[in-house]
Short mmCIF file of C-alpha atoms and ligand atoms in Angstrom, two decimals:
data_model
loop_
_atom_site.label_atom_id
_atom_site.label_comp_id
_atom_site.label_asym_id
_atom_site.label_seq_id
_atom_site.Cartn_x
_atom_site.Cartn_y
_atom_site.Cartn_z
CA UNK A 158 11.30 4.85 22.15
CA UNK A 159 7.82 4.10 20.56
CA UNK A 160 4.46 6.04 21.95
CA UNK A 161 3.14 2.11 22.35
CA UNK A 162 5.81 1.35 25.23
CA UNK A 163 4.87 3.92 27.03
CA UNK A 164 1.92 1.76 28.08
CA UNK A 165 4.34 -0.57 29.78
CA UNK A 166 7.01 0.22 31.78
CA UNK A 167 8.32 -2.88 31.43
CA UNK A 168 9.41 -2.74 27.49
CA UNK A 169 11.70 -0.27 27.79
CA UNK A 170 15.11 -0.28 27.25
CA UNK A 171 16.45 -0.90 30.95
CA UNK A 172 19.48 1.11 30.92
CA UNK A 173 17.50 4.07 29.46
CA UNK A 174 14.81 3.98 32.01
CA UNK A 175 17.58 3.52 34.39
CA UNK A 176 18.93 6.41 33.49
CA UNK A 177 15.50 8.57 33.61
CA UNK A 178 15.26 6.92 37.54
CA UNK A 179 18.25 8.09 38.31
CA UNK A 180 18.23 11.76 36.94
CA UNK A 181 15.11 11.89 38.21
CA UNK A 182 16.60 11.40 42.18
CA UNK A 183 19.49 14.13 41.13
CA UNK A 184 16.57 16.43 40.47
CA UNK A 185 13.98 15.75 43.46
CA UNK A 186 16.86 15.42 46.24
CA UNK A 187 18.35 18.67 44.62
CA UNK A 188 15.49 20.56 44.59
CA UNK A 189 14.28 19.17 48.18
CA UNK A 190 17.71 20.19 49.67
CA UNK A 191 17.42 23.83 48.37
CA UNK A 192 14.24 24.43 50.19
CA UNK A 193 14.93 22.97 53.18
CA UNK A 194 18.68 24.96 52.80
CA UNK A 195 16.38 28.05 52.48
CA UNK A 196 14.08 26.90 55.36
CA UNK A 197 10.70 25.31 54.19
CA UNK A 198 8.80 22.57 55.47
CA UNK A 199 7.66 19.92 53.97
CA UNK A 200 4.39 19.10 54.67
CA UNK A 201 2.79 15.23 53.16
CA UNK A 202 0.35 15.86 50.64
CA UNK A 203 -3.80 15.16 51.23
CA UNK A 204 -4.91 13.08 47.95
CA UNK A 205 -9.18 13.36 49.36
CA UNK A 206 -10.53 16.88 50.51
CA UNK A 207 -13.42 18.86 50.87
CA UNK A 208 -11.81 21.68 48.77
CA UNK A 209 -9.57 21.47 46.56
CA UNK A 210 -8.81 23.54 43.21
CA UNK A 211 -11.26 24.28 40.94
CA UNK A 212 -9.28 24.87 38.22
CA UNK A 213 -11.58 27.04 36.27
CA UNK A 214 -11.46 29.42 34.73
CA UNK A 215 -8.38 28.67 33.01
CA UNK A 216 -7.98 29.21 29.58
CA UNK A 217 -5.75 25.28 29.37
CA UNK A 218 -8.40 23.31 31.72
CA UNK A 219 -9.15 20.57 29.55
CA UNK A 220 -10.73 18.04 32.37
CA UNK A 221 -12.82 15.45 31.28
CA UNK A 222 -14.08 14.63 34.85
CA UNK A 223 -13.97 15.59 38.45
CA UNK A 224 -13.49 12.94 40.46
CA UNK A 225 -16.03 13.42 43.72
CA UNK A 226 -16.69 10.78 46.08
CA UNK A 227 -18.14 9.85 49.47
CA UNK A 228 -17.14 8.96 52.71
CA UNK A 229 -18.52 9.53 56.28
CA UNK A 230 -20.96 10.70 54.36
CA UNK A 231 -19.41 13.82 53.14
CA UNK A 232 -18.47 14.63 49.63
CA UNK A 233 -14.98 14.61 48.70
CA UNK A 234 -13.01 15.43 45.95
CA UNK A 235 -9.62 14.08 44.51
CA UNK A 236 -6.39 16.75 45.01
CA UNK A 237 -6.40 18.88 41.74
CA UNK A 238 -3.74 21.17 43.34
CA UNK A 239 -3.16 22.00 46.97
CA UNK A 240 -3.87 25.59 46.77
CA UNK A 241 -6.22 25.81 49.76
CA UNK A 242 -4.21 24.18 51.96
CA UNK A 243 -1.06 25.59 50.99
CA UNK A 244 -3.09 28.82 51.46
CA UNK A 245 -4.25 27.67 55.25
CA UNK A 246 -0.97 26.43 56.32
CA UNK A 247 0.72 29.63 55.43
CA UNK A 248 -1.45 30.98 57.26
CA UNK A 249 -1.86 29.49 60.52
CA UNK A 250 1.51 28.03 60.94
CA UNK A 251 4.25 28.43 59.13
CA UNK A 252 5.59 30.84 56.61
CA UNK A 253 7.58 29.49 53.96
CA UNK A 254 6.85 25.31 53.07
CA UNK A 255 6.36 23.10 50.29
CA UNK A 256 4.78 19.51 49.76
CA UNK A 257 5.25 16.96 46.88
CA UNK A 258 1.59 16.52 45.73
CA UNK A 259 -0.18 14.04 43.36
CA UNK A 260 -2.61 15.70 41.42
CA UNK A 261 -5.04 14.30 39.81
CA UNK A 262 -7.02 15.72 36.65
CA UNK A 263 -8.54 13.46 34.31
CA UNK A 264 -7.36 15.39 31.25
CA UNK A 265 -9.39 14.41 27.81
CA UNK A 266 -8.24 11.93 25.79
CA UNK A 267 -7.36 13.46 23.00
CA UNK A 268 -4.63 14.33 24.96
CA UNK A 269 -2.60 11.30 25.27
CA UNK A 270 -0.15 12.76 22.48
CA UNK A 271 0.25 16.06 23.67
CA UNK A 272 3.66 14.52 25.47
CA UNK A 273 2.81 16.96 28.03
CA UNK A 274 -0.30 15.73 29.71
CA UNK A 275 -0.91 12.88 32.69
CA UNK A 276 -3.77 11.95 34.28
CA UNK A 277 -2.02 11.92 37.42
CA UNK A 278 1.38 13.74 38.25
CA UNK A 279 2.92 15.12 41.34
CA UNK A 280 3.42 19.15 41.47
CA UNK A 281 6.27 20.84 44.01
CA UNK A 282 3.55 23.09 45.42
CA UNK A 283 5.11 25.83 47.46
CA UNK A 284 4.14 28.80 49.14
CA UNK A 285 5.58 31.50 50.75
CA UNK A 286 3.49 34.48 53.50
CA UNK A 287 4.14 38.07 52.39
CA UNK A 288 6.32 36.90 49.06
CA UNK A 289 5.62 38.92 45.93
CA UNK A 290 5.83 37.67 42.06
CA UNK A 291 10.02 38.50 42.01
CA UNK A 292 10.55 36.44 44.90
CA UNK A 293 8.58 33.50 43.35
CA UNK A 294 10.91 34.32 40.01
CA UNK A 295 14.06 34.43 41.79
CA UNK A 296 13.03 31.08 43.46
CA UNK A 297 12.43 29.45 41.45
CA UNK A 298 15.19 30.49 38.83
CA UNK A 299 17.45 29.46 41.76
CA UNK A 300 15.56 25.54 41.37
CA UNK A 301 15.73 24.87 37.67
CA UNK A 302 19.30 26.31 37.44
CA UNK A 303 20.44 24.31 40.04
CA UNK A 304 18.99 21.02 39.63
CA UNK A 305 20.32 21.13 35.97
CA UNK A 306 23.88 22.24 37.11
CA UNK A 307 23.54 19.26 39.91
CA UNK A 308 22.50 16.59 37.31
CA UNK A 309 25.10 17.98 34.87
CA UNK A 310 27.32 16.98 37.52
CA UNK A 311 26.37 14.11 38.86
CA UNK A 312 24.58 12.46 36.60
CA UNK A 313 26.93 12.97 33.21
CA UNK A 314 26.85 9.18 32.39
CA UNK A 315 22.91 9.22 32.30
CA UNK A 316 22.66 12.22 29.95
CA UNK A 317 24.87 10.27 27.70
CA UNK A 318 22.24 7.41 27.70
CA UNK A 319 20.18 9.53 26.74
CA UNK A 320 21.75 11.60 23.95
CA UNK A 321 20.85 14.60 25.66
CA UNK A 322 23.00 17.84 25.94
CA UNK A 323 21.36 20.75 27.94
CA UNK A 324 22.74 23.60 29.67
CA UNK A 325 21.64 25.56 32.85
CA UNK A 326 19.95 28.97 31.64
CA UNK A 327 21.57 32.33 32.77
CA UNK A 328 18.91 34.01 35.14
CA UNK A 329 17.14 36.70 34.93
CA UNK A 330 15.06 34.73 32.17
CA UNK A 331 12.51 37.08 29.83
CA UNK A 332 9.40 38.27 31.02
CA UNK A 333 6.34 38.15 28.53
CA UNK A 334 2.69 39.25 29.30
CA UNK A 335 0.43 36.67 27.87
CA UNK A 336 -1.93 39.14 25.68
CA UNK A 337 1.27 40.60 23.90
CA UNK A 338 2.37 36.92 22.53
CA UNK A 339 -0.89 36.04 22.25
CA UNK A 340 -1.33 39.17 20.36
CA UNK A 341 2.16 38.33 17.94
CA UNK A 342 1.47 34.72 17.78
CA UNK A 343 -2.54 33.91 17.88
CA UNK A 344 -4.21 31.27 19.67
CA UNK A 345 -1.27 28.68 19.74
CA UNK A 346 1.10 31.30 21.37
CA UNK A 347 2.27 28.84 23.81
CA UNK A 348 3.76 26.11 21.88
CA UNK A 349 5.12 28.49 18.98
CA UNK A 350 6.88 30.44 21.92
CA UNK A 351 8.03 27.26 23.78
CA UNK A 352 9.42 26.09 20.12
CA UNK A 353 11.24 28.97 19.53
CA UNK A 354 13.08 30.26 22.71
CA UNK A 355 16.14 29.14 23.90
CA UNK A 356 15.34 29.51 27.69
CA UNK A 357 13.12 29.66 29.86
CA UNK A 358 10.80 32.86 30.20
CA UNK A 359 8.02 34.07 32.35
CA UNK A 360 4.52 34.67 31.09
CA UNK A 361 2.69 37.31 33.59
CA UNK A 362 -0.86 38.54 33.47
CA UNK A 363 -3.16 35.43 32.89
CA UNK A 364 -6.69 35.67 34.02
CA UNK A 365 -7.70 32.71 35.46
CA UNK A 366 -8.88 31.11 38.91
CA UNK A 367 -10.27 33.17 42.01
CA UNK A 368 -7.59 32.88 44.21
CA UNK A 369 -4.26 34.61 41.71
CA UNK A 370 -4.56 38.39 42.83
CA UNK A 371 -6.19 40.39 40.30
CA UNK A 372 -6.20 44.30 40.12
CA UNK A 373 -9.62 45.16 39.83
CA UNK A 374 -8.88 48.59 38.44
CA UNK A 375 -6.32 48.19 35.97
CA UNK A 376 -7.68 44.39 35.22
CA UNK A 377 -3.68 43.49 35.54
CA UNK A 378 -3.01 39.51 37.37
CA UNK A 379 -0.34 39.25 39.22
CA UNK A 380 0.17 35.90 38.48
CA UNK A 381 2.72 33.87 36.50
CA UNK A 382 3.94 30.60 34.65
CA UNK A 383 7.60 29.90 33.30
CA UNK A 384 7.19 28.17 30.23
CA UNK A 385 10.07 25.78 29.23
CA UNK A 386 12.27 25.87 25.91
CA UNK A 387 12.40 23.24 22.88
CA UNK A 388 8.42 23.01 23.09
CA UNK A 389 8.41 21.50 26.60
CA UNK A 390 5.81 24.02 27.36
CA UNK A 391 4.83 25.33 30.80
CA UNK A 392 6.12 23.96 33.66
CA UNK A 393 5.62 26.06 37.00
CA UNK A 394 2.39 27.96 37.63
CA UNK A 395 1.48 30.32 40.43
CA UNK A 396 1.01 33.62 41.26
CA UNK A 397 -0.06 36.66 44.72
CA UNK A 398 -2.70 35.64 46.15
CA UNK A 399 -6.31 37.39 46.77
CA UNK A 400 -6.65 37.34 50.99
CA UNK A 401 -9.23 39.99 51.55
CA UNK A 402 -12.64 38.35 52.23
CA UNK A 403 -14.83 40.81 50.06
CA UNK A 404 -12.82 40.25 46.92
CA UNK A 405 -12.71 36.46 46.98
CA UNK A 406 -16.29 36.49 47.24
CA UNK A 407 -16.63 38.77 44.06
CA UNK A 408 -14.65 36.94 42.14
CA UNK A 409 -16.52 32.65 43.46
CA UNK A 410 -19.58 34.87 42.50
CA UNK A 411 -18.38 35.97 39.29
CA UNK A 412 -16.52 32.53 38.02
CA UNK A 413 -20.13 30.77 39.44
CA UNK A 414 -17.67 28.58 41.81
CA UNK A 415 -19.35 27.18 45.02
CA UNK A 416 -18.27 29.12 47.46
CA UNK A 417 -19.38 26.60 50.53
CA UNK A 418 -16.03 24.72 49.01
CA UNK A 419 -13.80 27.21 50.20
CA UNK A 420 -15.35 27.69 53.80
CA UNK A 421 -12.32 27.58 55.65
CA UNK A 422 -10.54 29.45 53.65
CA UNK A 423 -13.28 32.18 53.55
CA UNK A 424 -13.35 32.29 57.34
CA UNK A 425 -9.84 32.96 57.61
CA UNK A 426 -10.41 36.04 55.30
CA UNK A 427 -13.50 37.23 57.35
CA UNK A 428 -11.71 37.34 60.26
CA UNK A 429 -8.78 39.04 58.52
CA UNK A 430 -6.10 35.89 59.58
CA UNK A 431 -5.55 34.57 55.80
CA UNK A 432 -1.70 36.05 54.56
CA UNK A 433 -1.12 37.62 51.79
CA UNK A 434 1.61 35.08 50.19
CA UNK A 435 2.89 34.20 47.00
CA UNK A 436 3.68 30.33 45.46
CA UNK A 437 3.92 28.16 42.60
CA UNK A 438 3.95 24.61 41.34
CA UNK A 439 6.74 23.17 39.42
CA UNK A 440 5.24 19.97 37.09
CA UNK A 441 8.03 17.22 38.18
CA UNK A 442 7.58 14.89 34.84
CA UNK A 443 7.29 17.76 33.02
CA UNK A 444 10.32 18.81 34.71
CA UNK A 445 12.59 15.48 34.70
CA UNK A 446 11.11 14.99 31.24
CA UNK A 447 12.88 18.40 29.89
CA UNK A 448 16.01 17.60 32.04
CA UNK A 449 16.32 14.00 30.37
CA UNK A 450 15.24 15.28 26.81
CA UNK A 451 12.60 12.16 26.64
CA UNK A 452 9.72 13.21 24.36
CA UNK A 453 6.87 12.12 26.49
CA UNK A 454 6.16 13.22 30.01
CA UNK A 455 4.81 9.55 30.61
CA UNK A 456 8.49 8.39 30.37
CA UNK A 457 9.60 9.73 33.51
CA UNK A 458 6.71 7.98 35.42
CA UNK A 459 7.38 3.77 36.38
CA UNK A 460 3.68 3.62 35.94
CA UNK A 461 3.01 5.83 33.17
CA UNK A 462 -0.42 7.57 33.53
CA UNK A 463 -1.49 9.03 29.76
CA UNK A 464 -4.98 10.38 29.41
CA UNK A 465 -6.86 7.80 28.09
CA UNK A 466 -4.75 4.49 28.73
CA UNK A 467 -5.39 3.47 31.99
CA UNK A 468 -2.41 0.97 32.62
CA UNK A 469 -2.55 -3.15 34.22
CA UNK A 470 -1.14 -1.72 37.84
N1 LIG B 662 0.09 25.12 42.23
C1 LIG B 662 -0.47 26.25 41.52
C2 LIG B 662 -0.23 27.52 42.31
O1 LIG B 662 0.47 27.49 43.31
C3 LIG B 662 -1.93 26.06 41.24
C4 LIG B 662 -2.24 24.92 40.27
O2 LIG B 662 -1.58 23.92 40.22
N2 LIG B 662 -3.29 25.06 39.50
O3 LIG B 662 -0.71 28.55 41.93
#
């Protein structure tokens, strides 16, 4: 499959992208069942908010442009994760849920043959009220072992299609604090680590946005991503969560992030009602991508969305 088809999903190979459609089902209807098995909600996703992730700082941000618009006469902005309102809903109504979220970042450019980066791509963004970092591992070990055993099953023809063998990792997977590999490996720790593991392992400890819990004493995050093997890269993201009202301040203050974007979410803290929870995103064509072995995340999508290319449809 040539980079230049990607453009069109219309020039592949019809039993391939068949195939990619199909283990791509296996995976969401897998991965939708376990949740609701373990009882999550699903909850529709909001695409035009108020607030909405700020993604910075983060070490990986590489946004071109925000997308902010009008209506009613109030600013909005386009979902870059749902963070806050996974945050509120946890909150005010219901303990353990999930949505299937298109986020949109307008990545640079330069980044249309990363294979890992879309413009727009949908995130499993869950959440869970008084879950800790183990919880969110054993989760979500639970999720990527499954849906691979499930499409190993059902789906054996497809992988075939595809030339692809792959076998479901044996949990517990590794545990790495970022500043140690970045220590071993130097600045491009992340793709010589995803390169050379065979499974999937946690990174822990990455200083980034306000909300991940950070202890202000020992400096230590209590945050996470699991970063996939054979250089797919990182794949889930998440982390505790700050919910006491002085902190979050502190730390808008400190990253210079408006705080009058996070009002709601504020208030809650003020008047001591926002949980402490835990949660994490999965990337789904990252995801389905790794599962199918296609070298592109664009592959997985009918109408692929690489930085850069904006498509006919
Ligand atoms: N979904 C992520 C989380 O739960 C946040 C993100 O996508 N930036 O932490």
């Amino acid at each position: 499959m040539s980079f230049a088809q990607l453009t069109s999903p219309y020039d592949l190979a019809r039993e391939e992208r068949s195939a990619v459609f199909r283990i791509g089902t296996a995976v969401l209807t897998r991965v939708v069942n376990l949740l609701v098995e373990k009882g999550f909600q699903w909850f529709l996703p909001v695409v035009l908010a108020r607030s909405t992730d700020p993604l910075w700082p983060d070490g990986d941000t590489g946004i071109e442009k925000r997308i902010e618009l009008e209506i009613y006469g109030q600013k909005v902005r386009a979902m870059q994760s749902m963070i806050v309102h996974k945050r509120v809903l946890v909150s005010l109504c219901q303990d353990k849920l999930f949505t299937l979220s298109p986020n949109i970042r307008i990545e640079r450019r330069e980044r249309c043959n990363t294979g890992k980066h879309l413009y727009e791509f949908t995130q499993l963004d869950l959440e869970v009220a008084y879950a800790k970092s183990k919880d969110m591992f054993t989760l979500f070990e639970e999720i990527v072992v499954d849906s691979i055993s499930h499409v190993k099953r059902c789906s054996e023809q497809e992988l075939q299609i595809l030339g692809r063998k792959i076998e479901a990792p044996r949990p517990p997977f590794e545990i790495h604090r970022k500043r140690d590999l970045e220590e071993t490996h130097g600045r491009d720790w992340e793709k010589i680590v995803s390169k050379e593991s065979k499974d999937p392992i946690w990174i822990i400890d990455i200083p980034r946005e306000f909300y991940d819990m950070e202890d202000e004493t020992s400096g230590e995050w209590r945050n996470y991503d699991l970063l996939l093997p054979e250089g797919y890269g990182e794949v889930i993201s998440g982390g505790e969560r700050e919910f006491e009202h002085g902190k979050l301040i502190r730390k808008l203050d400190r990253d210079g992030v408006r705080k009058e974007e996070y009002q709601l979410l504020l208030e809650l803290a003020a008047q001591g009602r926002l949980k402490p929870s835990a949660g994490a995103g999965l990337g789904i064509e990252r995801f389905v991508a790794y599962v199918c072995g296609v070298k592109h995340v664009a592959i997985v999508q009918p109408f692929p969305r690489i930085p850069g290319l904006v498509p006919e449809l």
